[in-house]
Coordinates of C-alpha atoms in Angstrom, one line a residue:
M1 CA -33.1 62.3 -34.2
F2 CA -30.7 65.0 -33.0
R3 CA -27.0 64.1 -32.5
S4 CA -23.7 65.8 -31.6
M5 CA -20.3 65.5 -30.1
A6 CA -18.7 67.0 -27.0
I7 CA -17.1 70.4 -27.8
V8 CA -13.3 70.3 -27.3
L9 CA -12.7 74.0 -26.1
F10 CA -9.1 73.4 -25.3
G11 CA -7.4 71.0 -27.7
L12 CA -4.0 72.0 -26.1
L13 CA -2.1 71.4 -29.3
F14 CA -0.8 74.9 -29.4
L15 CA 2.8 74.0 -28.5
L16 CA 3.1 70.6 -30.0
S17 CA 4.6 71.5 -33.4
G18 CA 7.2 73.8 -31.9
A19 CA 8.0 71.6 -29.0
A20 CA 8.3 68.5 -31.1
T21 CA 11.0 70.1 -33.1
L22 CA 12.9 71.2 -30.0
A23 CA 12.4 67.8 -28.4
Q24 CA 14.9 66.3 -31.0
N25 CA 17.6 67.8 -28.9
D26 CA 18.3 65.2 -26.3
D27 CA 20.3 67.7 -24.2
D28 CA 17.2 69.8 -23.6
I29 CA 14.5 68.0 -21.5
C30 CA 12.3 71.0 -21.0
P31 CA 10.5 70.9 -24.4
V32 CA 10.0 67.2 -24.0
I33 CA 8.3 67.6 -20.6
V34 CA 6.1 70.5 -21.9
Q35 CA 5.0 68.5 -25.0
Q36 CA 4.2 65.4 -22.9
A37 CA 2.3 67.5 -20.4
L38 CA 0.1 69.1 -23.0
E39 CA -0.5 65.8 -24.8
A40 CA -1.5 64.2 -21.6
T41 CA -3.9 67.0 -20.7
D42 CA -5.4 66.9 -24.2
A43 CA -6.0 63.2 -24.0
A44 CA -7.3 63.2 -20.4
C45 CA -9.5 66.3 -20.4
Q46 CA -11.4 66.3 -23.7
D47 CA -14.7 65.4 -22.1
T48 CA -14.5 67.8 -19.2
G49 CA -18.0 69.2 -18.6
R50 CA -19.5 72.4 -17.3
N51 CA -18.3 73.5 -13.9
E52 CA -15.7 70.6 -13.8
A53 CA -12.0 70.6 -13.2
C54 CA -9.7 68.1 -14.8
Y55 CA -6.3 66.9 -13.6
G56 CA -4.2 67.3 -16.7
N57 CA -0.6 66.7 -15.7
I58 CA 1.5 66.1 -12.6
S59 CA 1.6 67.4 -10.1
I60 CA -1.5 69.0 -8.6
D61 CA -2.5 69.2 -4.9
A62 CA -6.2 69.6 -4.4
E63 CA -8.0 70.6 -1.2
P64 CA -11.7 69.7 -1.0
R65 CA -14.2 71.9 0.8
E66 CA -15.0 71.0 4.4
D67 CA -18.3 69.4 3.7
V68 CA -17.2 67.3 0.8
T69 CA -16.6 63.6 1.5
D70 CA -16.4 62.0 -1.9
F71 CA -13.4 63.7 -3.6
T72 CA -10.7 62.1 -5.8
F73 CA -8.3 64.4 -7.7
E74 CA -5.0 62.6 -7.6
Q75 CA -4.0 61.5 -11.1
Q76 CA -4.3 62.4 -14.7
G77 CA -7.9 62.3 -16.0
D78 CA -9.5 62.7 -12.6
K79 CA -12.4 65.2 -12.7
V80 CA -14.4 66.8 -9.9
T81 CA -17.1 69.5 -9.8
V82 CA -15.6 72.9 -9.0
T83 CA -18.1 73.3 -6.2
A84 CA -16.2 70.6 -4.3
I85 CA -12.9 72.4 -4.6
E86 CA -11.5 74.6 -1.9
A87 CA -8.0 75.1 -3.5
L88 CA -5.7 73.9 -6.2
T89 CA -1.9 74.1 -6.1
L90 CA 0.0 73.2 -9.3
S91 CA 3.7 72.2 -9.5
P92 CA 6.2 74.5 -11.1
F93 CA 8.5 73.0 -13.7
D94 CA 10.9 70.4 -12.2
P95 CA 13.3 68.7 -14.7
E96 CA 14.4 66.1 -12.1
T97 CA 10.9 64.8 -11.4
E98 CA 9.6 65.8 -14.9
A99 CA 6.7 67.6 -13.3
W100 CA 4.8 70.6 -14.7
G101 CA 1.3 71.0 -13.3
V102 CA -1.5 71.5 -15.8
A103 CA -5.2 71.7 -15.0
L104 CA -8.2 72.5 -17.1
L105 CA -11.4 74.1 -15.8
R106 CA -14.7 74.7 -17.7
L107 CA -16.8 77.2 -15.9
Q108 CA -20.3 78.6 -16.4
A109 CA -19.3 82.0 -15.1
N110 CA -22.3 84.3 -15.9
L111 CA -23.5 82.3 -18.9
P112 CA -27.2 81.3 -18.8
E113 CA -28.4 77.8 -18.1
T114 CA -29.9 77.9 -21.6
L115 CA -26.4 77.6 -23.2
P116 CA -25.1 74.4 -21.6
G117 CA -22.7 73.8 -24.4
Q118 CA -20.9 77.1 -23.9
N119 CA -18.3 77.5 -21.1
V120 CA -15.4 79.6 -20.2
T121 CA -12.3 77.5 -20.3
F122 CA -9.3 78.1 -17.9
L123 CA -6.0 76.4 -18.6
L124 CA -3.7 76.6 -15.5
F125 CA -0.1 75.7 -15.9
G126 CA 3.1 75.9 -13.8
D127 CA 3.5 77.6 -10.5
V128 CA -0.2 78.5 -9.8
E129 CA -2.3 78.5 -6.7
L130 CA -6.1 79.0 -6.9
V131 CA -8.6 79.4 -4.1
N132 CA -12.4 79.0 -4.8
E133 CA -14.3 82.0 -3.4
G134 CA -17.6 81.4 -5.1
D135 CA -20.1 78.6 -5.5
A136 CA -19.1 77.4 -8.9
M137 CA -15.8 79.3 -8.9
E138 CA -17.3 82.3 -10.5
A139 CA -15.0 84.1 -8.1
F140 CA -11.6 83.0 -7.1
L141 CA -8.2 84.1 -5.7
F142 CA -5.0 83.2 -7.4
R143 CA -1.3 83.8 -7.6
S144 CA 1.3 82.6 -10.1
G145 CA 5.0 82.6 -10.8
I146 CA 6.2 85.5 -12.9
G147 CA 8.9 85.3 -15.6
D148 CA 9.5 81.6 -14.9
A149 CA 9.2 80.0 -18.3
P150 CA 11.5 76.9 -18.1
C151 CA 12.4 77.1 -21.8
E152 CA 11.5 79.1 -24.9
A153 CA 8.9 76.5 -25.9
A154 CA 6.9 76.9 -22.6
P155 CA 4.8 79.7 -21.3
D156 CA 5.3 81.5 -18.0
S157 CA 3.2 80.2 -15.2
G158 CA -0.3 81.6 -15.2
I159 CA -3.9 81.1 -16.5
L160 CA -5.0 81.2 -20.1
V161 CA -8.7 82.0 -20.5
N162 CA -10.8 81.3 -23.5
T163 CA -14.4 82.6 -23.8
P164 CA -17.0 81.0 -26.1
Q165 CA -17.8 82.6 -29.4
G166 CA -21.2 83.9 -30.2
V167 CA -22.3 84.6 -26.6
G168 CA -21.0 88.1 -26.2
E169 CA -19.0 89.0 -23.1
V170 CA -18.4 86.8 -20.1
T171 CA -17.8 88.2 -16.6
F172 CA -16.0 86.6 -13.6
T173 CA -14.2 87.8 -10.5
V174 CA -10.5 87.2 -9.8
N175 CA -8.7 88.6 -6.7
Q176 CA -11.7 90.8 -6.2
I177 CA -11.2 92.3 -9.6
Q178 CA -14.1 92.1 -12.0
V179 CA -13.0 90.8 -15.4
T180 CA -15.2 90.9 -18.5
L181 CA -13.9 89.2 -21.7
G182 CA -15.0 88.5 -25.2
S183 CA -11.7 87.0 -26.1
T184 CA -8.6 84.9 -25.2
A185 CA -6.5 86.4 -22.4
F186 CA -3.5 85.5 -20.2
M187 CA -3.5 86.2 -16.4
Q188 CA -0.7 86.3 -13.8
A189 CA -0.7 87.6 -10.2
E190 CA 2.1 88.1 -7.6
A191 CA 1.5 89.1 -4.0
G192 CA 2.8 92.6 -3.3
E193 CA 3.3 93.3 -7.0
D194 CA 0.7 93.2 -9.8
F195 CA -2.2 91.3 -11.2
T196 CA -1.7 91.4 -15.0
I197 CA -4.1 90.4 -17.8
G198 CA -3.1 90.6 -21.5
I199 CA -5.5 90.2 -24.4
V200 CA -4.4 87.7 -27.0
E201 CA -7.5 88.1 -29.2
G202 CA -10.7 90.1 -28.8
H203 CA -11.2 92.6 -26.0
G204 CA -11.6 92.9 -22.3
T205 CA -12.6 95.2 -19.4
I206 CA -11.5 95.1 -15.8
A207 CA -12.8 97.0 -12.8
A208 CA -11.1 97.6 -9.5
E209 CA -11.1 100.3 -6.8
G210 CA -13.9 102.1 -8.5
E211 CA -12.1 102.4 -11.8
T212 CA -12.8 100.6 -15.1
V213 CA -10.4 100.1 -18.0
T214 CA -11.2 98.6 -21.5
F215 CA -8.4 97.2 -23.6
E216 CA -7.9 95.4 -26.9
A217 CA -5.8 92.6 -28.4
G218 CA -2.1 93.1 -27.9
E219 CA -2.6 95.2 -24.8
L220 CA -2.1 94.5 -21.1
V221 CA -3.5 96.1 -18.0
R222 CA -2.1 95.9 -14.4
V223 CA -3.7 96.2 -11.0
P224 CA -1.4 96.6 -8.0
L225 CA -1.9 93.9 -5.3
D226 CA -1.2 93.9 -1.6
E227 CA 0.5 91.0 0.2
E228 CA -3.0 89.3 0.5
L229 CA -3.4 89.4 -3.3
M230 CA -6.1 92.0 -3.0
P231 CA -6.3 95.2 -5.1
A232 CA -4.1 98.0 -3.7
G233 CA -4.9 100.5 -6.4
A234 CA -6.8 101.3 -9.6
P235 CA -6.1 99.6 -13.0
S236 CA -3.3 101.0 -15.1
E237 CA -3.7 102.4 -18.6
P238 CA -3.2 99.8 -21.3
E239 CA 0.3 99.0 -22.3
P240 CA 1.8 96.6 -25.0
F241 CA 1.4 93.0 -24.2
D242 CA 4.6 91.0 -24.5
M243 CA 3.5 87.7 -26.2
S244 CA 6.8 86.1 -25.3
V245 CA 5.3 85.1 -22.0
L246 CA 3.3 82.5 -24.0
G247 CA 6.4 80.8 -25.4
E248 CA 7.9 80.8 -28.8
L249 CA 4.7 80.6 -30.7
G250 CA 3.2 83.7 -29.1
M251 CA -0.2 84.8 -30.3
D252 CA -0.6 81.8 -32.7
A253 CA 0.1 79.5 -29.8
A254 CA -2.7 80.9 -27.7
L255 CA -5.2 81.2 -30.5
A256 CA -4.6 77.6 -31.6
L257 CA -5.3 76.2 -28.2
G258 CA -8.9 77.5 -28.0
D259 CA -11.0 74.6 -29.3
E260 CA -11.9 72.4 -32.2
E261 CA -12.7 75.6 -34.2
S262 CA -8.9 76.2 -34.4
S263 CA -8.5 73.2 -36.6
V264 CA -11.0 74.3 -39.3
P265 CA -9.7 75.9 -42.5
S266 CA -9.5 79.7 -42.5
E267 CA -11.0 79.9 -46.0
L268 CA -14.7 79.1 -46.6
V269 CA -15.3 75.4 -47.4
T270 CA -18.3 74.3 -49.4
P271 CA -19.2 70.6 -48.6
L272 CA -19.8 68.4 -51.7
S273 CA -23.3 67.7 -52.8
G274 CA -24.4 64.0 -52.6
A275 CA -24.9 61.4 -49.9
W276 CA -23.4 61.8 -46.4
T277 CA -23.2 59.2 -43.6
F278 CA -24.0 60.4 -40.1
I279 CA -21.8 58.5 -37.6
P280 CA -22.6 59.1 -33.9
G281 CA -20.0 58.7 -31.1
E282 CA -20.2 57.8 -27.4
V283 CA -22.7 59.3 -25.0
A284 CA -21.3 61.3 -22.1
L285 CA -23.5 61.9 -19.0
G286 CA -22.9 65.0 -16.9
E287 CA -23.6 65.6 -13.3
G288 CA -27.3 65.2 -12.3
C289 CA -28.1 62.6 -15.0
P290 CA -29.4 59.2 -13.7
S291 CA -27.0 56.4 -14.6
T292 CA -29.9 54.4 -16.1
M293 CA -30.0 56.9 -19.0
L294 CA -26.6 55.7 -20.3
Q295 CA -27.7 52.4 -21.6
A296 CA -30.8 53.7 -23.4
L297 CA -28.9 56.7 -24.9
S298 CA -26.0 54.5 -25.9
T299 CA -28.3 52.2 -27.8
M300 CA -29.9 55.1 -29.6
S301 CA -26.4 56.5 -30.6
E302 CA -25.4 53.2 -32.3
D303 CA -27.4 53.9 -35.4
T304 CA -25.8 55.6 -38.4
A305 CA -27.9 57.4 -41.0
V306 CA -27.5 58.4 -44.6
I307 CA -28.4 62.0 -45.4
D308 CA -29.3 63.0 -49.0
F309 CA -27.8 66.4 -49.8
S310 CA -27.9 66.0 -53.6
D311 CA -29.0 69.6 -53.9
G312 CA -26.2 70.9 -51.7
V313 CA -25.4 70.5 -48.0
S314 CA -27.6 72.7 -45.8
M315 CA -25.9 73.3 -42.4
E316 CA -29.3 74.2 -40.9
T317 CA -30.5 70.6 -41.5
V318 CA -27.3 68.7 -40.8
V319 CA -28.2 68.7 -37.2
T320 CA -31.4 66.8 -37.7
A321 CA -29.5 63.8 -39.1
S322 CA -32.3 63.4 -41.7
G323 CA -32.1 66.3 -44.0
E324 CA -35.4 67.6 -42.7
P325 CA -35.9 71.3 -41.8
V326 CA -35.0 72.3 -38.3
P327 CA -38.0 73.0 -35.9
S328 CA -39.5 76.4 -35.8
G329 CA -37.9 78.6 -33.0
A330 CA -34.4 77.3 -33.6
V331 CA -31.8 80.1 -33.5
F332 CA -29.1 79.4 -36.2
D333 CA -25.8 81.3 -36.4
N334 CA -22.5 81.3 -38.4
P335 CA -20.2 83.0 -35.8
A336 CA -17.0 82.2 -37.7
V337 CA -15.8 80.8 -41.1
N338 CA -16.7 77.1 -41.3
V339 CA -18.3 77.2 -37.8
Y340 CA -22.1 77.0 -37.4
T341 CA -24.2 77.0 -34.2
M342 CA -27.9 76.3 -33.4
F343 CA -29.8 76.7 -30.2
L344 CA -33.3 75.2 -29.7
E345 CA -35.6 75.0 -26.7
E346 CA -38.3 72.4 -27.2
E347 CA -40.6 70.6 -24.6
G348 CA -38.3 71.5 -21.6
V349 CA -35.1 70.4 -23.4
N350 CA -32.4 72.9 -24.4
L351 CA -30.3 71.8 -27.3
F352 CA -27.0 73.5 -28.3
Y353 CA -25.1 72.5 -31.5
T354 CA -21.8 73.5 -32.9
L355 CA -20.7 72.2 -36.3
Y356 CA -17.2 72.4 -37.8
V357 CA -16.7 72.0 -41.6
Q358 CA -13.2 70.4 -41.7
S359 CA -13.1 69.7 -45.4
E360 CA -15.3 69.2 -48.5
T361 CA -15.9 65.6 -47.3
L362 CA -15.9 65.8 -43.4
I363 CA -18.0 67.7 -40.9
T364 CA -17.6 67.3 -37.1
G365 CA -19.8 68.8 -34.5
T366 CA -21.2 69.0 -31.0
M367 CA -24.6 68.9 -29.5
E368 CA -25.4 69.1 -25.8
F369 CA -28.7 68.4 -24.1
L370 CA -29.9 70.2 -21.0
L371 CA -32.8 68.4 -19.4
E372 CA -34.9 69.7 -16.5
L373 CA -36.2 66.5 -14.9
P374 CA -39.2 66.8 -12.4
G375 CA -38.0 66.4 -8.9
M376 CA -34.4 66.0 -9.9
A377 CA -31.3 68.2 -10.6
S378 CA -30.6 69.4 -14.1
C379 CA -29.1 66.8 -16.4
V380 CA -26.6 67.6 -19.2
Y381 CA -25.4 64.9 -21.6
T382 CA -23.6 64.9 -25.0
V383 CA -23.3 62.6 -27.9
D384 CA -20.5 63.1 -30.4
F385 CA -20.7 62.6 -34.2
H386 CA -19.0 63.2 -37.5
I387 CA -20.5 63.2 -41.0
E388 CA -18.6 61.8 -43.9
Y389 CA -19.2 62.3 -47.6
V390 CA -20.2 59.0 -49.4
G391 CA -20.3 60.3 -52.9
G392 CA -22.6 60.9 -55.9
E393 CA -24.5 64.0 -57.0

């Protein structure tokens, strides 16, 4: 039986260590508010699904589209499909009300339906306004505060974007500027001034007014904007990207917030040979899944299993929860150190796994199912798991 856990793309732990140290100063409330906002978002938004927005931290004003009647986006943890959103307005930092708006969006962008577990993650924070100009927000208009970081521990207002590894480049449109990323990037926009995008890691390309510019990690490109936030000129040549806009932790901060992968060791880990116990977690149903599925799937996920890896742990067979070889046609990859992925299409079901080797005795992972049900909308559900070493050769 195949098992997995929901991928946590944005753990939001990137400022916690620095902010926690600063928070010891009772005279400085800013780091405390920032730390609490990120902790709240981390806790509330871990199970955010594809094409969903999550209310991370107060305060956020959300405007539904005109034809949407069932819409609740008022408190931490509320989640809505992005197709229902007309606009989002986040609160800038306010020490009196202890508000600092944070929202998390996971968007499909131009990723294929056959990769349901892979999404582009957008983390919005501070003085940000966003208007949906597409169906599933593959195109949007936004503006942000500039140079408004409330303290050294916090970033300027803006949007931090993280694209999934192993899927190549991802394209979306912002302020009628085409953005293509295979990376982590930070975006800001001010009416009558500039749209700016800096690459934290990886590379990017933007196209506006018939001109295209490619840039790399540590570089920033500008596009002049008119008062309506539309392009008023071609992109600039790349210039150095000042990482201080991301707060004290700079590049390390942004890279660490990407996903569960950021928590894995940077050096290759070889899991111990012997017996391992497979422990599944809770089932999470996505949009389009009949509610009647939950009980049956939850019952299936209650069973643990012991896997015999006395001849060494095979990452290709971990996902089967039985030690048996994976089915033919499965596409297995090792996109990063201690990170393994597998995609399988079988009998109308698309399965996508991501495995993280945390230590010699612990493996965590993710699997996401995409079901095409006759006469019904597509259904996506996830089941979390971890695998623990029992012992013995």
